[in-house]
Tab-separated table of C-alpha atoms in Angstrom:
chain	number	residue	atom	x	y	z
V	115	UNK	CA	202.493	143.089	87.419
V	116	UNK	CA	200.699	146.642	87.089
V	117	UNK	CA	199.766	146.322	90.674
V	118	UNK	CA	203.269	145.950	91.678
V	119	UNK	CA	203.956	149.025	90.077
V	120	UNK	CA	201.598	150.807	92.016
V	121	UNK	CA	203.817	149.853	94.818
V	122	UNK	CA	207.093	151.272	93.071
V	123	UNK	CA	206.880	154.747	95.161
V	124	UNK	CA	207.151	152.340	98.476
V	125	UNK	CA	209.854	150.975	97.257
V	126	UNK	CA	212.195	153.496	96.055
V	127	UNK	CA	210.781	154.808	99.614
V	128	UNK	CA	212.367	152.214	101.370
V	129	UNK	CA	215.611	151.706	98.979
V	130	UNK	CA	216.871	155.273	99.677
V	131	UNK	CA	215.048	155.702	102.814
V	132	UNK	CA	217.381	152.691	104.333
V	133	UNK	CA	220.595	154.411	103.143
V	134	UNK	CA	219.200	157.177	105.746
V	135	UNK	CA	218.109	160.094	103.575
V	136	UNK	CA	214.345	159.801	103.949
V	137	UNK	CA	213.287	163.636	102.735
V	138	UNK	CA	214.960	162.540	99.826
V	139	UNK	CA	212.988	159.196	99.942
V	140	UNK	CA	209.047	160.959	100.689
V	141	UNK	CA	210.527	163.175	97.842
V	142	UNK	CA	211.266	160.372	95.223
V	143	UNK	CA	207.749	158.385	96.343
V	144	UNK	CA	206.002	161.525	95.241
V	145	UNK	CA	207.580	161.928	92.333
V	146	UNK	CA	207.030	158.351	91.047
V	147	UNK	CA	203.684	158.640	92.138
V	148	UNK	CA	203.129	161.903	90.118
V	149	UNK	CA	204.503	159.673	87.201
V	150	UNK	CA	202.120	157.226	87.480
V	151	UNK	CA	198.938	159.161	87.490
V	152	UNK	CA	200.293	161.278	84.636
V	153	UNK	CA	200.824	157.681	82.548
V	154	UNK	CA	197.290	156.365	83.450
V	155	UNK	CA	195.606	160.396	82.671
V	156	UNK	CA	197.484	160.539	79.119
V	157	UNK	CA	197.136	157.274	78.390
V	158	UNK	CA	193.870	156.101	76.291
V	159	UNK	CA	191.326	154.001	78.388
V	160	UNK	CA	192.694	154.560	81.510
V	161	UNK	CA	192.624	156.728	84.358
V	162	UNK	CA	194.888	157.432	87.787
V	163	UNK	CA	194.118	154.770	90.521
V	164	UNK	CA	193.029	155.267	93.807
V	165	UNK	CA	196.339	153.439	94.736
V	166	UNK	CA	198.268	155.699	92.578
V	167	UNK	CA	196.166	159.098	94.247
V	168	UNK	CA	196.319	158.337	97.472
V	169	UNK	CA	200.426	157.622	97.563
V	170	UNK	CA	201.050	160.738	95.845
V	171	UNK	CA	198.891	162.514	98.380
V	172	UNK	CA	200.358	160.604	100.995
V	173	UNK	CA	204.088	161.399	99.858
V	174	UNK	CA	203.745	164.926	98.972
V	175	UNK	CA	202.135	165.997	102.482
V	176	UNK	CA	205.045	164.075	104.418
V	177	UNK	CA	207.836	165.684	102.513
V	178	UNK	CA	206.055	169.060	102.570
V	179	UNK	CA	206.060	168.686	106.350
V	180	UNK	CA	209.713	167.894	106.292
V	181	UNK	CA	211.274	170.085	103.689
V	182	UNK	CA	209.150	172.928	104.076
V	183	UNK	CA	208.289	172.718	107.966
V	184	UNK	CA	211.992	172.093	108.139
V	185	UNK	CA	211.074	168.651	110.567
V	186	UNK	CA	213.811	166.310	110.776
V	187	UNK	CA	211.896	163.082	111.408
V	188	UNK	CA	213.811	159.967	111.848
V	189	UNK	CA	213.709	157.709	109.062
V	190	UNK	CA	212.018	154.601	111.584
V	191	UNK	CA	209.133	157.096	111.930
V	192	UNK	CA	208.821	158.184	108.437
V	193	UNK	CA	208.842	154.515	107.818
V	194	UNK	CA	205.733	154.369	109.990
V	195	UNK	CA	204.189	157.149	108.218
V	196	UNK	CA	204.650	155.899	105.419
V	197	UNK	CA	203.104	152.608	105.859
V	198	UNK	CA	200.423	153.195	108.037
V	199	UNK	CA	199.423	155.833	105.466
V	200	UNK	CA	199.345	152.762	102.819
V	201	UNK	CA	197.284	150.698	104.934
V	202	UNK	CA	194.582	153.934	105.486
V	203	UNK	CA	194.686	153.695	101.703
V	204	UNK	CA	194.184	150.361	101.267
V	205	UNK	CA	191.603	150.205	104.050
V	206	UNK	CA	189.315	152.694	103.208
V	207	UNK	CA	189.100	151.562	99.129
V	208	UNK	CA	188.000	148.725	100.784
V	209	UNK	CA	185.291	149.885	103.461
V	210	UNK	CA	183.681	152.134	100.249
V	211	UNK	CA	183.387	148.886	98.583
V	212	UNK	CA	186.156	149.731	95.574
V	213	UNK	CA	189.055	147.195	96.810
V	214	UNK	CA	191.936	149.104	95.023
V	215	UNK	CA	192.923	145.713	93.782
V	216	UNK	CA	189.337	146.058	91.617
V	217	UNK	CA	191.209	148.835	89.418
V	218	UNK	CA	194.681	146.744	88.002
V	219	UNK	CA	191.894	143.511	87.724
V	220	UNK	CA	189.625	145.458	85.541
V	221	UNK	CA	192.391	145.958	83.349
V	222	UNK	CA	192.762	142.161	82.777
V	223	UNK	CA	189.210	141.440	81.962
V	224	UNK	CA	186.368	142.171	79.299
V	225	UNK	CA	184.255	145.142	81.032
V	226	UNK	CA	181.127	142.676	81.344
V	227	UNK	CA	182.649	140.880	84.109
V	228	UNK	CA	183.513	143.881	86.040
V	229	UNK	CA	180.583	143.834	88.028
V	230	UNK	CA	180.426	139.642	88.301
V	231	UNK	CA	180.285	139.313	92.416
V	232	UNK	CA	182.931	136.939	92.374
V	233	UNK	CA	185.358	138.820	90.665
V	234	UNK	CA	184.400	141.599	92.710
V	235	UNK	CA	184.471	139.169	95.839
V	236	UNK	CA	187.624	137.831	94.808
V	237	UNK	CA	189.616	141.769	95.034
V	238	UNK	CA	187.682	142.329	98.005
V	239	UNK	CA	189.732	139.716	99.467
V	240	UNK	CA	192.923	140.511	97.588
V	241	UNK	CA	193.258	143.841	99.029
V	242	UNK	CA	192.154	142.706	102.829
V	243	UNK	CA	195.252	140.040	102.310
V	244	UNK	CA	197.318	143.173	101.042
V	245	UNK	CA	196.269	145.096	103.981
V	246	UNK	CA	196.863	142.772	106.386
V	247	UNK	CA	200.257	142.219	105.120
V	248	UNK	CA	200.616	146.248	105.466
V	249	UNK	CA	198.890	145.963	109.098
V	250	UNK	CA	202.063	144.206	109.531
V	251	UNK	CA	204.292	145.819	107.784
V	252	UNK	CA	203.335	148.860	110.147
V	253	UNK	CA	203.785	146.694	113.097
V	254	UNK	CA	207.388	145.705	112.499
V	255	UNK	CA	208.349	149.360	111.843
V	256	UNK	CA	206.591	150.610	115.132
V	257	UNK	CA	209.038	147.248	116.796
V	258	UNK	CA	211.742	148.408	115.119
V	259	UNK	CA	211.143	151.775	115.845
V	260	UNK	CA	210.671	151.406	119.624
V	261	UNK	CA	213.920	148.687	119.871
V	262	UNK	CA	212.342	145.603	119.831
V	263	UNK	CA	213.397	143.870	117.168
V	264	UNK	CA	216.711	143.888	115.654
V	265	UNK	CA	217.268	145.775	111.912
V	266	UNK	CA	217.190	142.292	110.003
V	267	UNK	CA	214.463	140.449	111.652
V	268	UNK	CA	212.391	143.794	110.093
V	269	UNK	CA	213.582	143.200	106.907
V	270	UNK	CA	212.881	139.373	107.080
V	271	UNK	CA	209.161	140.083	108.678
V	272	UNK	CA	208.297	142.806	105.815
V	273	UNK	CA	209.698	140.740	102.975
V	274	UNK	CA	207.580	137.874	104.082
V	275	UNK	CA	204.569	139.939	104.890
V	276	UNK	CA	204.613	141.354	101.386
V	277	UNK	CA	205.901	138.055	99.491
V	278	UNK	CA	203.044	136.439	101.037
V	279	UNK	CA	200.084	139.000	99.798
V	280	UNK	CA	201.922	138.656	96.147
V	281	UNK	CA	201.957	135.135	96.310
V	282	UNK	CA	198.234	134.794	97.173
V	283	UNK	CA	197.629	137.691	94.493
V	284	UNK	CA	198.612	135.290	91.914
V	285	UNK	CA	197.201	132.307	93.475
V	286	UNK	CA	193.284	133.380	94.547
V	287	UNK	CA	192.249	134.552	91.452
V	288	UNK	CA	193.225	130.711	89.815
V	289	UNK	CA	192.121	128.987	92.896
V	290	UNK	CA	188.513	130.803	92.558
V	291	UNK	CA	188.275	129.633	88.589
V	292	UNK	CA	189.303	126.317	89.156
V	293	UNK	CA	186.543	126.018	92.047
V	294	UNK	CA	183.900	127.568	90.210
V	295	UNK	CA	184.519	124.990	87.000
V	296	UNK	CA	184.638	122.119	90.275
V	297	UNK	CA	181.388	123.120	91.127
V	298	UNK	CA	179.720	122.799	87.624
């Protein structure tokens, strides 16, 4: 549930970025980012999350361009900014070998597993499935973008796309316990 959260600046992104105000909507992800990292510095044992970091970065440099630049960027191609800026995230936590999945697991678990290859394994391959779903997330938007695809069959591909990564979020972690206790 905690990594959903992380994803709460995307979606009051896309909630008020649909009704067509998307300044407004880089504004509110960058807010709700700022939230989070202040909740994870002021709160004891934890820390802000790369996740968390990198969408606040992400949001404030966007609407800085378009408040302060004074750019009026469609909302289709803020919508690919966006979400191609997500998947960067998302890529590179995983190509420096901390999946950003690693940080919301570690709060699950007793610190001597955090360094168990499986469960580190197991993230690794969480956050590839989450940023495949964003590859494709950024896909539909550049279709929709460029006229396509039609306004719903977005929303249908997205949904899926990110149904899909929670889905197997919640199912790989049980699927790798009950193989390992198979195997013994």
């Amino acid at each position: 549930m905690k990594l959903i959260l992380g994803f709460l600046p995307f979606l009051a992104f896309a909630l008020i970025s649909a009704a067509g105000y998307s300044k407004l909507a880089l504004l509110a992800g960058a807010v709700i980012a700022g939230v989070g990292i202040v909740r994870d510095a002021t709160s004891p044992g934890k820390k802000p999350k790369t996740l968390e970091v990198g969408t606040f970065i992400l949001f404030s440099a966007l609407a800085i361009v378009a408040w302060l630049a004074g750019v009026d960027l469609s909302v289709a191609l803020v919508r690919i900014c966006v979400d191609a800026g997500l998947l960067v995230i998302v890529l590179a936590t995983i190509a420096t070998g901390r999946p950003f999945t690693l940080e919301y697991a570690k709060e699950r678990i007793s610190p001597s597993q955090w360094t168990n290859a499986s469960f580190v394994e197991t993230n690794k391959v969480i956050s590839g499935v989450w940023g495949t779903a964003f590859a494709v997330v950024v896909a539909a938007d550049m279709a929709f973008w460029c006229h396509a695809i039609p306004v719903h069959s977005i929303a249908i591909i997205i949904g899926g796309a990110l149904y899909a990564a929670y889905r197997f979020t919640n199912w790989y972690p049980r699927h790798k316990r009950e193989q390992a206790v198979s195997q013994r």
